[in-house]
Tab-separated table of C-alpha atoms in Angstrom:
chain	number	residue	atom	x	y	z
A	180	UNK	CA	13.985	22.272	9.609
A	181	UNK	CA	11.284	23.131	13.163
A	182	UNK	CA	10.518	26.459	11.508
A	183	UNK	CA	10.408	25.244	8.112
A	184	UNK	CA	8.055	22.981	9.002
A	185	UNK	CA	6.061	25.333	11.231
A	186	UNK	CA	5.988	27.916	8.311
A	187	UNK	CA	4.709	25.033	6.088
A	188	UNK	CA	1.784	23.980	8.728
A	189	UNK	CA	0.626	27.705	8.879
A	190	UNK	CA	0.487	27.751	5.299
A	191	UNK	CA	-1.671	24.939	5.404
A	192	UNK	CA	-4.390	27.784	6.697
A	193	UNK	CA	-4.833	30.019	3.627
A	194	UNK	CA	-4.655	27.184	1.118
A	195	UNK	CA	-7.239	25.767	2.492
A	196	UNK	CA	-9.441	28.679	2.430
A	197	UNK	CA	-8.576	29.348	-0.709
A	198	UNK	CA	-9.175	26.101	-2.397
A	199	UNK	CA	-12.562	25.837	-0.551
A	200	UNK	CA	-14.142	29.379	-1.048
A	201	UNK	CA	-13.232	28.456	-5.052
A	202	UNK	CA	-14.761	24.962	-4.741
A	203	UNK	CA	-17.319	26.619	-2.822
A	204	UNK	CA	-18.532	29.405	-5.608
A	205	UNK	CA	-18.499	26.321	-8.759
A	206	UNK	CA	-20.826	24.238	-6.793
A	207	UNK	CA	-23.187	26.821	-5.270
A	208	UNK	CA	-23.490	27.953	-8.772
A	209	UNK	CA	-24.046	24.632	-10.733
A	210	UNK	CA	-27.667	23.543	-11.409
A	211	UNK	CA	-29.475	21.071	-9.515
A	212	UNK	CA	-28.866	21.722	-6.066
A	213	UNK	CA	-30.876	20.232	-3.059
A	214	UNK	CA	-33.763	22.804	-3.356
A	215	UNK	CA	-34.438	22.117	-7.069
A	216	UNK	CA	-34.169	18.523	-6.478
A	217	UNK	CA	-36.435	18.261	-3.891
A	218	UNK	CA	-39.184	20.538	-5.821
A	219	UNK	CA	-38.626	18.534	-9.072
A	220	UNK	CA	-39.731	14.996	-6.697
A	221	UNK	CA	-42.617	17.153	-5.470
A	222	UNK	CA	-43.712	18.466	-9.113
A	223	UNK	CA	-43.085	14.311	-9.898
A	224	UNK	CA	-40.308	14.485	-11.628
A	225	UNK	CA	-37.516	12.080	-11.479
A	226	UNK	CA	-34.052	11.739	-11.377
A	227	UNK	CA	-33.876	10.072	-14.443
A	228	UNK	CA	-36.360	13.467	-16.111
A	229	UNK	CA	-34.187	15.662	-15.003
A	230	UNK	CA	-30.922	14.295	-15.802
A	231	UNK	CA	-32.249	13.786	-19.551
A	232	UNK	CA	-33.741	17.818	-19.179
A	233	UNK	CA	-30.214	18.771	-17.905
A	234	UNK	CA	-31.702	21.387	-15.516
A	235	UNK	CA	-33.159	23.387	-18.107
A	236	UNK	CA	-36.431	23.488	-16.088
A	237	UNK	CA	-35.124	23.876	-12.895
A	238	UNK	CA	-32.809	27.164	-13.396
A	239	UNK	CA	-32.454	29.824	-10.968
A	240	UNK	CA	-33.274	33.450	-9.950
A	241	UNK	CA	-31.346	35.679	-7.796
A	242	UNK	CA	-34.254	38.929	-6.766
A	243	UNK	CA	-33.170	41.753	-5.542
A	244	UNK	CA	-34.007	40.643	-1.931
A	245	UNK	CA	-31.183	37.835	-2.641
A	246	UNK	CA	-33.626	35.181	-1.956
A	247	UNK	CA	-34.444	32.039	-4.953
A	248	UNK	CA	-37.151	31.881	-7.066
A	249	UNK	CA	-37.095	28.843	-8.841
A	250	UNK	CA	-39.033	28.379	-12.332
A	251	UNK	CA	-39.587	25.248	-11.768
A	252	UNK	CA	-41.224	25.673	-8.882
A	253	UNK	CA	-44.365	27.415	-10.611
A	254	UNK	CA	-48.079	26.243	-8.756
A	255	UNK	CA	-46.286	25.431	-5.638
A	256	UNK	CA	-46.712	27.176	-2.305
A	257	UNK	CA	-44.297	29.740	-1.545
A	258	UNK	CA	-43.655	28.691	2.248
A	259	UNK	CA	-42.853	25.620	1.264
A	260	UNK	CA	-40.376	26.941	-0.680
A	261	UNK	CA	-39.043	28.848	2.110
A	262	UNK	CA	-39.235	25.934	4.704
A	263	UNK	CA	-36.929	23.779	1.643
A	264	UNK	CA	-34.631	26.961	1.703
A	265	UNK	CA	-34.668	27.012	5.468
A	266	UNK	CA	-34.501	23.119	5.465
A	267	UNK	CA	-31.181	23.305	3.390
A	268	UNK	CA	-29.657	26.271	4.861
A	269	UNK	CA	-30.475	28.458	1.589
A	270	UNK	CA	-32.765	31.334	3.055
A	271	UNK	CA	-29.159	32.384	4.185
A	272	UNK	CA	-26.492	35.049	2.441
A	273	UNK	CA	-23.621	32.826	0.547
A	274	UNK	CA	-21.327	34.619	2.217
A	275	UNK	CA	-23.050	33.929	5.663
A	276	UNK	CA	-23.069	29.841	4.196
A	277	UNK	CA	-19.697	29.937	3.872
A	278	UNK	CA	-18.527	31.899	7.019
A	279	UNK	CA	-20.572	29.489	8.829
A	280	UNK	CA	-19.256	26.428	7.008
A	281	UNK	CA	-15.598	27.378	7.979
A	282	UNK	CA	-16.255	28.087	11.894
A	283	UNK	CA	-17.944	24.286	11.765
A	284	UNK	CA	-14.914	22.993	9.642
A	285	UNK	CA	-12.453	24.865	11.860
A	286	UNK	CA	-13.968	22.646	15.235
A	287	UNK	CA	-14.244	19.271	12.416
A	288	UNK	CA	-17.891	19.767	12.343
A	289	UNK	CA	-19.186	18.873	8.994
A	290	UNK	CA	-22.627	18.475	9.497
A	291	UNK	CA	-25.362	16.093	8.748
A	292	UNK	CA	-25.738	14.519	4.932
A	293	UNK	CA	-28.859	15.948	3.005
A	294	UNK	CA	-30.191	12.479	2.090
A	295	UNK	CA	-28.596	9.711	4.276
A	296	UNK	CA	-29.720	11.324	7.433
A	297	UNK	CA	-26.507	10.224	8.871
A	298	UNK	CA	-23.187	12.700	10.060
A	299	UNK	CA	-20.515	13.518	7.458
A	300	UNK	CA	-18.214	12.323	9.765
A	301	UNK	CA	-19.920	8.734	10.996
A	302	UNK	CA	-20.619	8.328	6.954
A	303	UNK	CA	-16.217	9.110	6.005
A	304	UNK	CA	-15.330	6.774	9.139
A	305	UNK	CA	-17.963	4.383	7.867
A	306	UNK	CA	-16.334	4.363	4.211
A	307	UNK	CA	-12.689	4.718	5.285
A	308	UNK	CA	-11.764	1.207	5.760
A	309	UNK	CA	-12.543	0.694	2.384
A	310	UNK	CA	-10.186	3.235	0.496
A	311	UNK	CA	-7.759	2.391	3.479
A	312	UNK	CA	-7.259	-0.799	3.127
A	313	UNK	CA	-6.988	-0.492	-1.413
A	314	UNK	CA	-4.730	2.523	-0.828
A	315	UNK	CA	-2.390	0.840	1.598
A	316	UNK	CA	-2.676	-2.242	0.373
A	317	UNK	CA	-1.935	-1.225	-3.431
A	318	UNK	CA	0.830	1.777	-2.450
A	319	UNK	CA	3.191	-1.063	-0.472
A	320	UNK	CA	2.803	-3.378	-3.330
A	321	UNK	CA	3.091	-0.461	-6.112
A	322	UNK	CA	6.724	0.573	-4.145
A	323	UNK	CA	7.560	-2.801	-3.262
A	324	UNK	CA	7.949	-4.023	-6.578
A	325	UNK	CA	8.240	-1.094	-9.264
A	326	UNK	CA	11.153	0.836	-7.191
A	327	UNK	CA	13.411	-2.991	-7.064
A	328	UNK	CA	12.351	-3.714	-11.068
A	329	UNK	CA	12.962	-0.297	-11.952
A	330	UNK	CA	16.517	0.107	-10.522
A	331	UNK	CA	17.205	-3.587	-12.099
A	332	UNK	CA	15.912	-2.283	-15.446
A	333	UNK	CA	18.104	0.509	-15.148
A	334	UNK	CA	21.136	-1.560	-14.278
A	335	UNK	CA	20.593	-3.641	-17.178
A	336	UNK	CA	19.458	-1.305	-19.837
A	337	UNK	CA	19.110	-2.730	-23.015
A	338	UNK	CA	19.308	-6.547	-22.439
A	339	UNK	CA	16.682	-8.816	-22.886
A	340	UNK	CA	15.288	-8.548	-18.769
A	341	UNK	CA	14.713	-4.855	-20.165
A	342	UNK	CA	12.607	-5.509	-23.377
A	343	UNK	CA	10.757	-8.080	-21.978
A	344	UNK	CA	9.571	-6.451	-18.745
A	345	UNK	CA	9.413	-3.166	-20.708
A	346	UNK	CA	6.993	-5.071	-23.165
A	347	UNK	CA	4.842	-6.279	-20.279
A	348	UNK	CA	5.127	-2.825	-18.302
A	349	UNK	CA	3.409	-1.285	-21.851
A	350	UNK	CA	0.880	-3.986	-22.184
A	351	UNK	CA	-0.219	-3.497	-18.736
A	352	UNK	CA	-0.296	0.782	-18.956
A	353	UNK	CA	-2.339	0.156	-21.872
A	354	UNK	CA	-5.126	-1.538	-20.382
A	355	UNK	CA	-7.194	0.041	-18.100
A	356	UNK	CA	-7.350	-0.483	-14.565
A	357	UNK	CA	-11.502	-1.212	-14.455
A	358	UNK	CA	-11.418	-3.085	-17.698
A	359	UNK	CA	-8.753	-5.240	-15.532
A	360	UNK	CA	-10.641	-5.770	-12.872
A	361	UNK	CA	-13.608	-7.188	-15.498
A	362	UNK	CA	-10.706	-9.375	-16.577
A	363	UNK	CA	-10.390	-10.603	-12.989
A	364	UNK	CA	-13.741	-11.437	-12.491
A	365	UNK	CA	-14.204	-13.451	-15.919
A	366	UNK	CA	-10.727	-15.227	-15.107
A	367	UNK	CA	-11.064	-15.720	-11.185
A	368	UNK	CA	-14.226	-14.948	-9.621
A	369	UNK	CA	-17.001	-16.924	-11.413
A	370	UNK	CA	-17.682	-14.631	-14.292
A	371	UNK	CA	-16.852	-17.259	-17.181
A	372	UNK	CA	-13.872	-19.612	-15.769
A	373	UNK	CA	-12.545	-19.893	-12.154
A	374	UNK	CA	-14.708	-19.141	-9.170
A	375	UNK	CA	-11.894	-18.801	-7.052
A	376	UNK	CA	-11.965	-15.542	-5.334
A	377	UNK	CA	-15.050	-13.319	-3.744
A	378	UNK	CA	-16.716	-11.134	-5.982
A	379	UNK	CA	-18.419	-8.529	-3.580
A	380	UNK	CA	-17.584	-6.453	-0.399
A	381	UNK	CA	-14.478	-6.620	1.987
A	382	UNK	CA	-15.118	-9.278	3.917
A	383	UNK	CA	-17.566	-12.517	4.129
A	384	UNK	CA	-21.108	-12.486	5.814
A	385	UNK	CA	-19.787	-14.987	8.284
A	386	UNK	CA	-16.732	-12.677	9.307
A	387	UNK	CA	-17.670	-12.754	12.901
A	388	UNK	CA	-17.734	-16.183	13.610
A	389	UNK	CA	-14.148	-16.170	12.359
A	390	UNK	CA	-11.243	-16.314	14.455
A	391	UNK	CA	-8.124	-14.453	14.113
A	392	UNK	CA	-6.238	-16.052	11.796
A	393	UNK	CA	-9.276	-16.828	9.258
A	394	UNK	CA	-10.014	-13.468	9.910
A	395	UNK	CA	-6.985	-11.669	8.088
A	396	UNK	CA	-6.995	-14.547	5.571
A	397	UNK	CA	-10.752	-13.505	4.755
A	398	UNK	CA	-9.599	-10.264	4.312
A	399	UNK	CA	-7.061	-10.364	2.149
A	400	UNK	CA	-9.032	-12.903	-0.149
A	401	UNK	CA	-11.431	-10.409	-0.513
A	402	UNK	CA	-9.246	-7.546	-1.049
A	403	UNK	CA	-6.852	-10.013	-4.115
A	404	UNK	CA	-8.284	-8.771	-7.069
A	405	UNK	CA	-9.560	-5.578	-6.460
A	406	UNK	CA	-5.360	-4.501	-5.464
A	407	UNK	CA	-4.394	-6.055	-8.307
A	408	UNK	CA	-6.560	-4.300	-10.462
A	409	UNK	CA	-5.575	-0.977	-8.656
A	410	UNK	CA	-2.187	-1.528	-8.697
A	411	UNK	CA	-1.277	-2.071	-12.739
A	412	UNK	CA	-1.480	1.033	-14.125
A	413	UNK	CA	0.144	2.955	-11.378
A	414	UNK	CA	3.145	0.259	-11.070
A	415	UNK	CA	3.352	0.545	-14.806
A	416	UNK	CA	4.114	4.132	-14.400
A	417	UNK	CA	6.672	4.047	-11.217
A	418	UNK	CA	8.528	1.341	-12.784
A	419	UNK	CA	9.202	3.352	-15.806
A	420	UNK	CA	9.869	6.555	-13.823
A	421	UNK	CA	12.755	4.857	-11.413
A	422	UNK	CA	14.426	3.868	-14.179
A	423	UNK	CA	14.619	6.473	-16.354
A	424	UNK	CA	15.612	8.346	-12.734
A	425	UNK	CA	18.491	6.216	-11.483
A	426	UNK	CA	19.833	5.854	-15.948
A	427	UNK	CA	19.877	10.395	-15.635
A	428	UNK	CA	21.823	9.717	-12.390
A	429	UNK	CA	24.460	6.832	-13.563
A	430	UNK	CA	25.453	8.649	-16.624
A	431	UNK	CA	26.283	11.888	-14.066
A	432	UNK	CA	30.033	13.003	-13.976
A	433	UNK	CA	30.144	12.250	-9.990
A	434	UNK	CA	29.291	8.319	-11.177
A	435	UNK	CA	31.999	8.113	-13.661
A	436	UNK	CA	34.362	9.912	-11.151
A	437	UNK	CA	33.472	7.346	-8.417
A	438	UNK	CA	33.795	4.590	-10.779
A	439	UNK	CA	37.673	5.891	-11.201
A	440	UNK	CA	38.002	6.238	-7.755
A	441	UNK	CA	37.551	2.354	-7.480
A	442	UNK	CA	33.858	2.452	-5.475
A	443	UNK	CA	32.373	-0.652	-6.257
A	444	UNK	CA	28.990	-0.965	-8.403
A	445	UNK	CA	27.018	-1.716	-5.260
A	446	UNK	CA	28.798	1.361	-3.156
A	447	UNK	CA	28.148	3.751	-6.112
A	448	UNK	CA	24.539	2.744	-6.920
A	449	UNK	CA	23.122	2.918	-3.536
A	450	UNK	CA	25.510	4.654	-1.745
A	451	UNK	CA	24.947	8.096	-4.402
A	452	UNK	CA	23.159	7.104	-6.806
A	453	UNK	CA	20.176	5.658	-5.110
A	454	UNK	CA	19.515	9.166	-2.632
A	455	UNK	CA	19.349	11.522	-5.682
A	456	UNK	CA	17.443	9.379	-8.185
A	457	UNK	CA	14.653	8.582	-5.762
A	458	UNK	CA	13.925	12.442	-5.332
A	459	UNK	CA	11.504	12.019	-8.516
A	460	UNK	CA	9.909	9.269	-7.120
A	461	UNK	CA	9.573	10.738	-3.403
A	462	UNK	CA	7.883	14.190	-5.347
A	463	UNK	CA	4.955	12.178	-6.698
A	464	UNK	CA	4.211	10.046	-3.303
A	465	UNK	CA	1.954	12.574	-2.147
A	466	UNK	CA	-0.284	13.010	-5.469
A	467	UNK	CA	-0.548	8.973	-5.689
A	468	UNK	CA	-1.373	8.362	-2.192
A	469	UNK	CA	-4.252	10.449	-2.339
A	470	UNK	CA	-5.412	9.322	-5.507
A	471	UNK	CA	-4.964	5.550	-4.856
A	472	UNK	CA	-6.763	6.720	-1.156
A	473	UNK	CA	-9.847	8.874	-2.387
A	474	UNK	CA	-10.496	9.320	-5.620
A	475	UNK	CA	-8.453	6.517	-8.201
A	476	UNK	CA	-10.077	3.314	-6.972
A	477	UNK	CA	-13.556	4.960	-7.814
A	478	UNK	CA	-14.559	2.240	-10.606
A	479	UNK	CA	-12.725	-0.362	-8.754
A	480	UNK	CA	-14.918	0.355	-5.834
A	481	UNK	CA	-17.996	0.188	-8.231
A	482	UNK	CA	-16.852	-3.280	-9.978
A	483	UNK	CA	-15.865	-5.241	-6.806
A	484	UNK	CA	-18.974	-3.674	-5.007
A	485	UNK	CA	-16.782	-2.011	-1.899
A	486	UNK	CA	-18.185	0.753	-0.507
A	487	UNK	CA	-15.462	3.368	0.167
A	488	UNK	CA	-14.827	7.264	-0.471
A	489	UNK	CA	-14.399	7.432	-3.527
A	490	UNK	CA	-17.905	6.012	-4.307
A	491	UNK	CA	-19.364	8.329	-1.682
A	492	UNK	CA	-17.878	11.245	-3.041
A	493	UNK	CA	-19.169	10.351	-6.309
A	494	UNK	CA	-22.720	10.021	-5.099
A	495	UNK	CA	-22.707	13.211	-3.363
A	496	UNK	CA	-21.583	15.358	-6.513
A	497	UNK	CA	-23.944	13.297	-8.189
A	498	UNK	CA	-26.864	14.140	-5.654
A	499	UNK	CA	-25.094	18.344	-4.652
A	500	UNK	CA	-25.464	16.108	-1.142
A	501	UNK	CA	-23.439	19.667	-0.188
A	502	UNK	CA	-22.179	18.657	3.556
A	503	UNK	CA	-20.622	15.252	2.622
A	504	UNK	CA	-19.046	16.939	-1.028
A	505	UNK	CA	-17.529	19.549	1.123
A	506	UNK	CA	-16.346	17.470	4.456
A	507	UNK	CA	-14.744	15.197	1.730
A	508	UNK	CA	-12.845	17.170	-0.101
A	509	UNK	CA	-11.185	19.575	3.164
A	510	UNK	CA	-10.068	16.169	4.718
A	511	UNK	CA	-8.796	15.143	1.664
A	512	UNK	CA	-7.188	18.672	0.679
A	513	UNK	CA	-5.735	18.993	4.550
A	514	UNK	CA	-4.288	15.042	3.770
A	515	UNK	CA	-3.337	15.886	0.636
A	516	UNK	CA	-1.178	19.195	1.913
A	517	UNK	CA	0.282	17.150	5.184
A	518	UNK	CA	1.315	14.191	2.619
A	519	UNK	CA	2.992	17.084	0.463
A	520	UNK	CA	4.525	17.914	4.167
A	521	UNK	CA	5.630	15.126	4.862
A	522	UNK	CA	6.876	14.130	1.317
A	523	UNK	CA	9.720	17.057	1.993
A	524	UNK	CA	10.822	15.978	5.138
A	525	UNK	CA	11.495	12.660	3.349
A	526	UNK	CA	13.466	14.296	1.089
A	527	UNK	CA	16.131	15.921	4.071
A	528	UNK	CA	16.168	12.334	5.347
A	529	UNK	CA	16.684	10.813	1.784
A	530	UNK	CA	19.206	13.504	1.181
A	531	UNK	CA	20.890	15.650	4.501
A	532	UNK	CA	22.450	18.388	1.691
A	533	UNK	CA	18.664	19.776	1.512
A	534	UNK	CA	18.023	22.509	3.275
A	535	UNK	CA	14.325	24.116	2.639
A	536	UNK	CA	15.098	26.599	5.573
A	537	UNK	CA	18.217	28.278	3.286
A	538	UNK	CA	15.716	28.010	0.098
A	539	UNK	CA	12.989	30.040	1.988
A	540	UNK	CA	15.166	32.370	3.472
């Protein structure tokens, strides 16, 4: 399992380069960058102007001397186009961009953001609490419950405990997690009914007069709704996927021999059933973590005002804010690929009889 592992950590290497040279060439070659922003403000042109114009103004030029010259950018004064370039790290190669982007990313240097005049890395420690504390929060939950109901569902397939929590599993897939959270706030936070919970950020302005114990009940007052919003579509979905796992697994030949053998119910389902059905499950822990992390609490974020990394990696697509769009998505990529790591090494202790060392070989 050591070299398995070390094989899969030096792998980790190349993936990464390739998924960020790829990532690298769509963005450099969308519309909109920095540059053409910041002429379209000089030239007085908004945001709002040049969304509605969709860039059509602003294209781009590659001369022969590989340097920009930007329609858009007609009346201005050429050296201030060169100081933007300069300003942005444009009067450079791409290929001299991106060789210097991975020595930075190699030492965890990610630069400074465009527009918030802040570090990469002080603005993702800044946000991280945030998509920390809804990941966490709403994975343990999401497990918690949907692996226990799932099992029970499968045990009791077909009776009425089956329909009915099917019926409410469907109902609550079918709504949306941000229309939800709306729900939420009409019901419980002062929208049209109960004012009973906070409606904006994590924790109250008075959080540091609080002591320890008000403190983590603060906290987690703030933190009700927006988890409970996060957690209904994706507990929808594991609930229905442990069952349907552990049914394929009871209706096995090795079940029915064990039931002959005289193995009780208990000794059957948990004993072998429970280590081969949960494979599924233990598969899709890394895609959900970083999703429920990063990127699938994005409209939560938005609704429940919380300011985390999913909102900030929004805003920097949004705004080609280049340093933070590209320090986001290695550290999530590099999470993402130690997650999918440490998803396998689950699976030996879930289940000794895998070997990835024999596979590989």
């Amino acid at each position: 399992m050591g070299l398995y592992i070390l094989r899969r950590l030096l792998l980790i290497i190349p993936t990464l380069f390739g998924i960020m040279l790829i990532n690298f060439l769509i963005i450099q070659a969308a519309p909109g960058g920095p540059v053409e922003q910041t002429l379209a403000k000089l030239q007085g042109m908004g945001s709002e102007v040049q969304s509605r114009l969709g860039g059509g103004q602003i294209e781009t030029q590659v001369q022969s001397r590989s340097e920009f010259q930007y329609r858009g950018a007609q009346g201005l004064d050429p050296e201030l186009i060169a100081r933007i370039e300069k300003l942005y790290g444009f009067d450079k190669p791409l290929s001299e961009r991106f060789w210097l982007m991975l020595k930075s990313y190699a030492m965890f240097d990610f630069g400074d953001s465009f527009y918030r005049d802040r570090s990469v890395t002080e603005l993702i420690v800044e946000k991280l609490p945030v998509s920390i504390s809804l990941g966490l929060w709403s994975t343990l939950i999401m497990y918690l419950v949907s692996i226990p109901l799932g099992i029970r569902k499968a045990i009791r397939d077909g009776s009425r405990f089956d329909v009915w929590t099917s019926s409410l599993i469907v109902v609550g897939y079918a709504i949306p997690g941000f229309l939800f959270a709306i729900l939420l706030i009409v019901l419980f936070a002062g929208g049209t009914y109960l004012d009973w919970f906070p409606l904006r950020g994590l924790t109250s302005p008075n959080w540091n007069d609080l002591n320890w114990w008000q403190k983590i009940l603060d906290y987690f007052w703030h933190l009700a709704l927006p988890i409970t919003a996060n957690v209904i579509g994706g507990f929808a979905t594991l609930t229905i996927l442990t069952k349907n796992s552990f049914l394929d697994e009871i209706n096995k030949q090795y079940v029915i021999t064990a039931r002959a053998k005289g193995l009780t119910e208990k000794r059957i389902l948990y004993g072998h059933v429970f280590r081969n059905a949960m494979l599924i499950v233990i598969a899709g822990m890394p895609a959900a973590l970083v999703s429920l992390f990063f990127t699938g609490s994005l409209l939560i974020e938005v609704i429940f005002s919380l300011d985390g990394l999913g909102l900030l990696g929004f805003e920097s697509t949004i705004n080609r804010d280049y340093p933070v769009v590209f320090g986001t998505l290695f550290i999530f990529t590099l999470m993402g690929l130690i997650l999918k790591l440490v998803s396998d090494v689950t699976y030996v202790l879930v289940d000794p009889r895998i070997d990835f060392e024999s596979r590989e070989g």
